[in-house]
């Protein structure tokens, strides 16, 4: 390693020496202007001499200030850059450094490890009352999807037996304006109420989305009736009706069973993702 200081340090030392030499040189005495004492005579006012102690104190303080300024410039040149610091930390003999660039990675890793634990705690924390309240909103899409299984129930009447206890609820929801009123009440007073548990709000929002999905096949049927006059092949109508029934009924049963066990039914394609974005917490 060379003992000669870098060029930047040499320039700083020269600057400090120049400032000290300039301060030590005597300053020329500046004479004040002539003052007129009368119209015919003038007198020269003698300059007041600065005490040596004051002059020396000013010189020392100025020298210290200039030296500190020069040293601050030198430290700016000699300070290691973040890139060099990062490159040194990746060396073969680099010691582990406690820097702020590594801490966010550890924090992100801890957060990612803590998220599943928090999710499991939320699932296990659902009380029996919360599970029942989470299942009840699925009666809304159930009452609307039941009519799409008319071909299936006509061919296999025994499939309707499990739904017999729910017939009074379905008839009530199919009354005029009742289904729409329940839809608005669930949307406003349940899903947007942060005081309710997320488990209840999540299932309520998913039940609402499943009910909204049933609007699209009804709209397609109305458009088809307006274009073709309602003349659709019976086989095509039966396949389409059964497909809608299987899809929505399967989603309702899946959600109700998962909710009964206190788990989030968050595996329905597209719908569960939309519910997660609407109710993040």
PDB file of C-alpha atoms in Angstrom, residues 93-204:
ATOM      1  CA  UNK A  93     -14.396 -13.048   3.394  1.00  0.00           C
ATOM      2  CA  UNK A  94     -17.138 -10.516   3.943  1.00  0.00           C
ATOM      3  CA  UNK A  95     -18.474 -10.301   7.461  1.00  0.00           C
ATOM      4  CA  UNK A  96     -22.240 -10.235   8.023  1.00  0.00           C
ATOM      5  CA  UNK A  97     -23.354  -6.604   8.115  1.00  0.00           C
ATOM      6  CA  UNK A  98     -26.446  -5.266   9.827  1.00  0.00           C
ATOM      7  CA  UNK A  99     -27.661  -2.996   7.066  1.00  0.00           C
ATOM      8  CA  UNK A 100     -31.085  -1.685   6.230  1.00  0.00           C
ATOM      9  CA  UNK A 101     -31.041  -3.292   2.787  1.00  0.00           C
ATOM     10  CA  UNK A 102     -31.320  -6.766   4.292  1.00  0.00           C
ATOM     11  CA  UNK A 103     -33.937  -5.959   6.906  1.00  0.00           C
ATOM     12  CA  UNK A 104     -36.905  -5.542   4.512  1.00  0.00           C
ATOM     13  CA  UNK A 105     -36.240  -8.996   3.083  1.00  0.00           C
ATOM     14  CA  UNK A 106     -36.357 -10.510   6.567  1.00  0.00           C
ATOM     15  CA  UNK A 107     -39.494  -8.560   7.349  1.00  0.00           C
ATOM     16  CA  UNK A 108     -41.148  -9.743   4.134  1.00  0.00           C
ATOM     17  CA  UNK A 109     -40.141 -13.333   4.880  1.00  0.00           C
ATOM     18  CA  UNK A 110     -41.532 -13.088   8.395  1.00  0.00           C
ATOM     19  CA  UNK A 111     -44.767 -11.620   7.053  1.00  0.00           C
ATOM     20  CA  UNK A 112     -45.115 -14.395   4.482  1.00  0.00           C
ATOM     21  CA  UNK A 113     -44.554 -17.012   7.173  1.00  0.00           C
ATOM     22  CA  UNK A 114     -46.977 -15.317   9.538  1.00  0.00           C
ATOM     23  CA  UNK A 115     -49.809 -14.986   6.986  1.00  0.00           C
ATOM     24  CA  UNK A 116     -50.783 -18.718   6.860  1.00  0.00           C
ATOM     25  CA  UNK A 117     -50.741 -18.863  10.658  1.00  0.00           C
ATOM     26  CA  UNK A 118     -53.073 -15.879  10.893  1.00  0.00           C
ATOM     27  CA  UNK A 119     -55.335 -17.397   8.276  1.00  0.00           C
ATOM     28  CA  UNK A 120     -55.515 -20.677  10.195  1.00  0.00           C
ATOM     29  CA  UNK A 121     -56.339 -18.781  13.360  1.00  0.00           C
ATOM     30  CA  UNK A 122     -59.181 -16.983  11.570  1.00  0.00           C
ATOM     31  CA  UNK A 123     -60.573 -20.265  10.257  1.00  0.00           C
ATOM     32  CA  UNK A 124     -60.366 -22.005  13.623  1.00  0.00           C
ATOM     33  CA  UNK A 125     -61.771 -18.982  15.440  1.00  0.00           C
ATOM     34  CA  UNK A 126     -65.193 -19.164  13.723  1.00  0.00           C
ATOM     35  CA  UNK A 127     -67.803 -19.921  16.361  1.00  0.00           C
ATOM     36  CA  UNK A 128     -70.849 -22.163  15.709  1.00  0.00           C
ATOM     37  CA  UNK A 129     -73.096 -19.096  15.534  1.00  0.00           C
ATOM     38  CA  UNK A 130     -70.833 -17.485  12.953  1.00  0.00           C
ATOM     39  CA  UNK A 131     -70.878 -20.664  10.871  1.00  0.00           C
ATOM     40  CA  UNK A 132     -74.680 -20.740  10.870  1.00  0.00           C
ATOM     41  CA  UNK A 133     -74.862 -17.050   9.947  1.00  0.00           C
ATOM     42  CA  UNK A 134     -72.374 -17.682   7.131  1.00  0.00           C
ATOM     43  CA  UNK A 135     -74.502 -20.491   5.645  1.00  0.00           C
ATOM     44  CA  UNK A 136     -77.860 -18.662   5.744  1.00  0.00           C
ATOM     45  CA  UNK A 137     -77.114 -16.159   2.901  1.00  0.00           C
ATOM     46  CA  UNK A 138     -76.720 -19.051   0.443  1.00  0.00           C
ATOM     47  CA  UNK A 139     -80.488 -19.485   0.588  1.00  0.00           C
ATOM     48  CA  UNK A 140     -80.732 -16.498  -1.759  1.00  0.00           C
ATOM     49  CA  UNK A 141     -78.935 -18.106  -4.760  1.00  0.00           C
ATOM     50  CA  UNK A 142     -80.489 -21.490  -3.845  1.00  0.00           C
ATOM     51  CA  UNK A 143     -84.010 -20.143  -4.327  1.00  0.00           C
ATOM     52  CA  UNK A 144     -83.083 -18.767  -7.753  1.00  0.00           C
ATOM     53  CA  UNK A 145     -81.128 -21.764  -9.033  1.00  0.00           C
ATOM     54  CA  UNK A 146     -83.779 -24.308  -8.062  1.00  0.00           C
ATOM     55  CA  UNK A 147     -85.893 -23.447 -11.108  1.00  0.00           C
ATOM     56  CA  UNK A 148     -82.969 -24.309 -13.425  1.00  0.00           C
ATOM     57  CA  UNK A 149     -83.124 -27.948 -12.254  1.00  0.00           C
ATOM     58  CA  UNK A 150     -86.687 -28.536 -13.436  1.00  0.00           C
ATOM     59  CA  UNK A 151     -85.573 -30.983 -16.141  1.00  0.00           C
ATOM     60  CA  UNK A 152     -83.443 -32.908 -13.669  1.00  0.00           C
ATOM     61  CA  UNK A 153     -86.158 -33.057 -11.000  1.00  0.00           C
ATOM     62  CA  UNK A 154     -88.719 -34.149 -13.591  1.00  0.00           C
ATOM     63  CA  UNK A 155     -86.494 -37.072 -14.584  1.00  0.00           C
ATOM     64  CA  UNK A 156     -85.411 -37.919 -11.011  1.00  0.00           C
ATOM     65  CA  UNK A 157     -88.010 -36.737  -8.476  1.00  0.00           C
ATOM     66  CA  UNK A 158     -86.096 -38.199  -5.504  1.00  0.00           C
ATOM     67  CA  UNK A 159     -83.355 -35.582  -5.969  1.00  0.00           C
ATOM     68  CA  UNK A 160     -85.757 -32.952  -4.658  1.00  0.00           C
ATOM     69  CA  UNK A 161     -86.250 -34.665  -1.274  1.00  0.00           C
ATOM     70  CA  UNK A 162     -83.226 -33.043   0.465  1.00  0.00           C
ATOM     71  CA  UNK A 163     -84.635 -29.619  -0.450  1.00  0.00           C
ATOM     72  CA  UNK A 164     -88.134 -30.207   0.918  1.00  0.00           C
ATOM     73  CA  UNK A 165     -87.387 -28.536   4.309  1.00  0.00           C
ATOM     74  CA  UNK A 166     -86.214 -25.448   2.419  1.00  0.00           C
ATOM     75  CA  UNK A 167     -89.354 -25.066   0.303  1.00  0.00           C
ATOM     76  CA  UNK A 168     -91.012 -22.507   2.664  1.00  0.00           C
ATOM     77  CA  UNK A 169     -87.883 -20.347   2.592  1.00  0.00           C
ATOM     78  CA  UNK A 170     -87.666 -20.625  -1.211  1.00  0.00           C
ATOM     79  CA  UNK A 171     -91.327 -19.662  -1.618  1.00  0.00           C
ATOM     80  CA  UNK A 172     -90.824 -16.645   0.629  1.00  0.00           C
ATOM     81  CA  UNK A 173     -87.753 -15.496  -1.291  1.00  0.00           C
ATOM     82  CA  UNK A 174     -89.524 -15.976  -4.638  1.00  0.00           C
ATOM     83  CA  UNK A 175     -92.332 -13.624  -3.591  1.00  0.00           C
ATOM     84  CA  UNK A 176     -92.430 -10.269  -5.439  1.00  0.00           C
ATOM     85  CA  UNK A 177     -89.708  -7.846  -4.337  1.00  0.00           C
ATOM     86  CA  UNK A 178     -88.665 -10.060  -1.401  1.00  0.00           C
ATOM     87  CA  UNK A 179     -85.598 -11.450  -3.110  1.00  0.00           C
ATOM     88  CA  UNK A 180     -84.562  -7.968  -4.230  1.00  0.00           C
ATOM     89  CA  UNK A 181     -85.039  -6.561  -0.722  1.00  0.00           C
ATOM     90  CA  UNK A 182     -82.962  -9.346   0.828  1.00  0.00           C
ATOM     91  CA  UNK A 183     -80.290  -8.735  -1.806  1.00  0.00           C
ATOM     92  CA  UNK A 184     -80.068  -5.040  -0.927  1.00  0.00           C
ATOM     93  CA  UNK A 185     -80.137  -5.706   2.824  1.00  0.00           C
ATOM     94  CA  UNK A 186     -77.277  -8.197   2.630  1.00  0.00           C
ATOM     95  CA  UNK A 187     -75.233  -5.897   0.403  1.00  0.00           C
ATOM     96  CA  UNK A 188     -75.627  -2.806   2.582  1.00  0.00           C
ATOM     97  CA  UNK A 189     -75.993  -3.989   6.171  1.00  0.00           C
ATOM     98  CA  UNK A 190     -73.862  -7.153   6.210  1.00  0.00           C
ATOM     99  CA  UNK A 191     -71.011  -6.976   3.724  1.00  0.00           C
ATOM    100  CA  UNK A 192     -70.266  -3.303   4.494  1.00  0.00           C
ATOM    101  CA  UNK A 193     -70.454  -3.653   8.257  1.00  0.00           C
ATOM    102  CA  UNK A 194     -66.887  -3.904   9.638  1.00  0.00           C
ATOM    103  CA  UNK A 195     -68.166  -4.815  13.108  1.00  0.00           C
ATOM    104  CA  UNK A 196     -69.300  -8.226  11.830  1.00  0.00           C
ATOM    105  CA  UNK A 197     -66.766 -11.067  11.557  1.00  0.00           C
ATOM    106  CA  UNK A 198     -64.981 -11.389   8.246  1.00  0.00           C
ATOM    107  CA  UNK A 199     -66.088 -15.019   8.002  1.00  0.00           C
ATOM    108  CA  UNK A 200     -69.751 -13.949   7.848  1.00  0.00           C
ATOM    109  CA  UNK A 201     -69.137 -11.036   5.505  1.00  0.00           C
ATOM    110  CA  UNK A 202     -67.026 -13.181   3.179  1.00  0.00           C
ATOM    111  CA  UNK A 203     -69.715 -15.851   2.751  1.00  0.00           C
ATOM    112  CA  UNK A 204     -72.443 -13.230   2.391  1.00  0.00           C
TER     113      UNK A 204
END
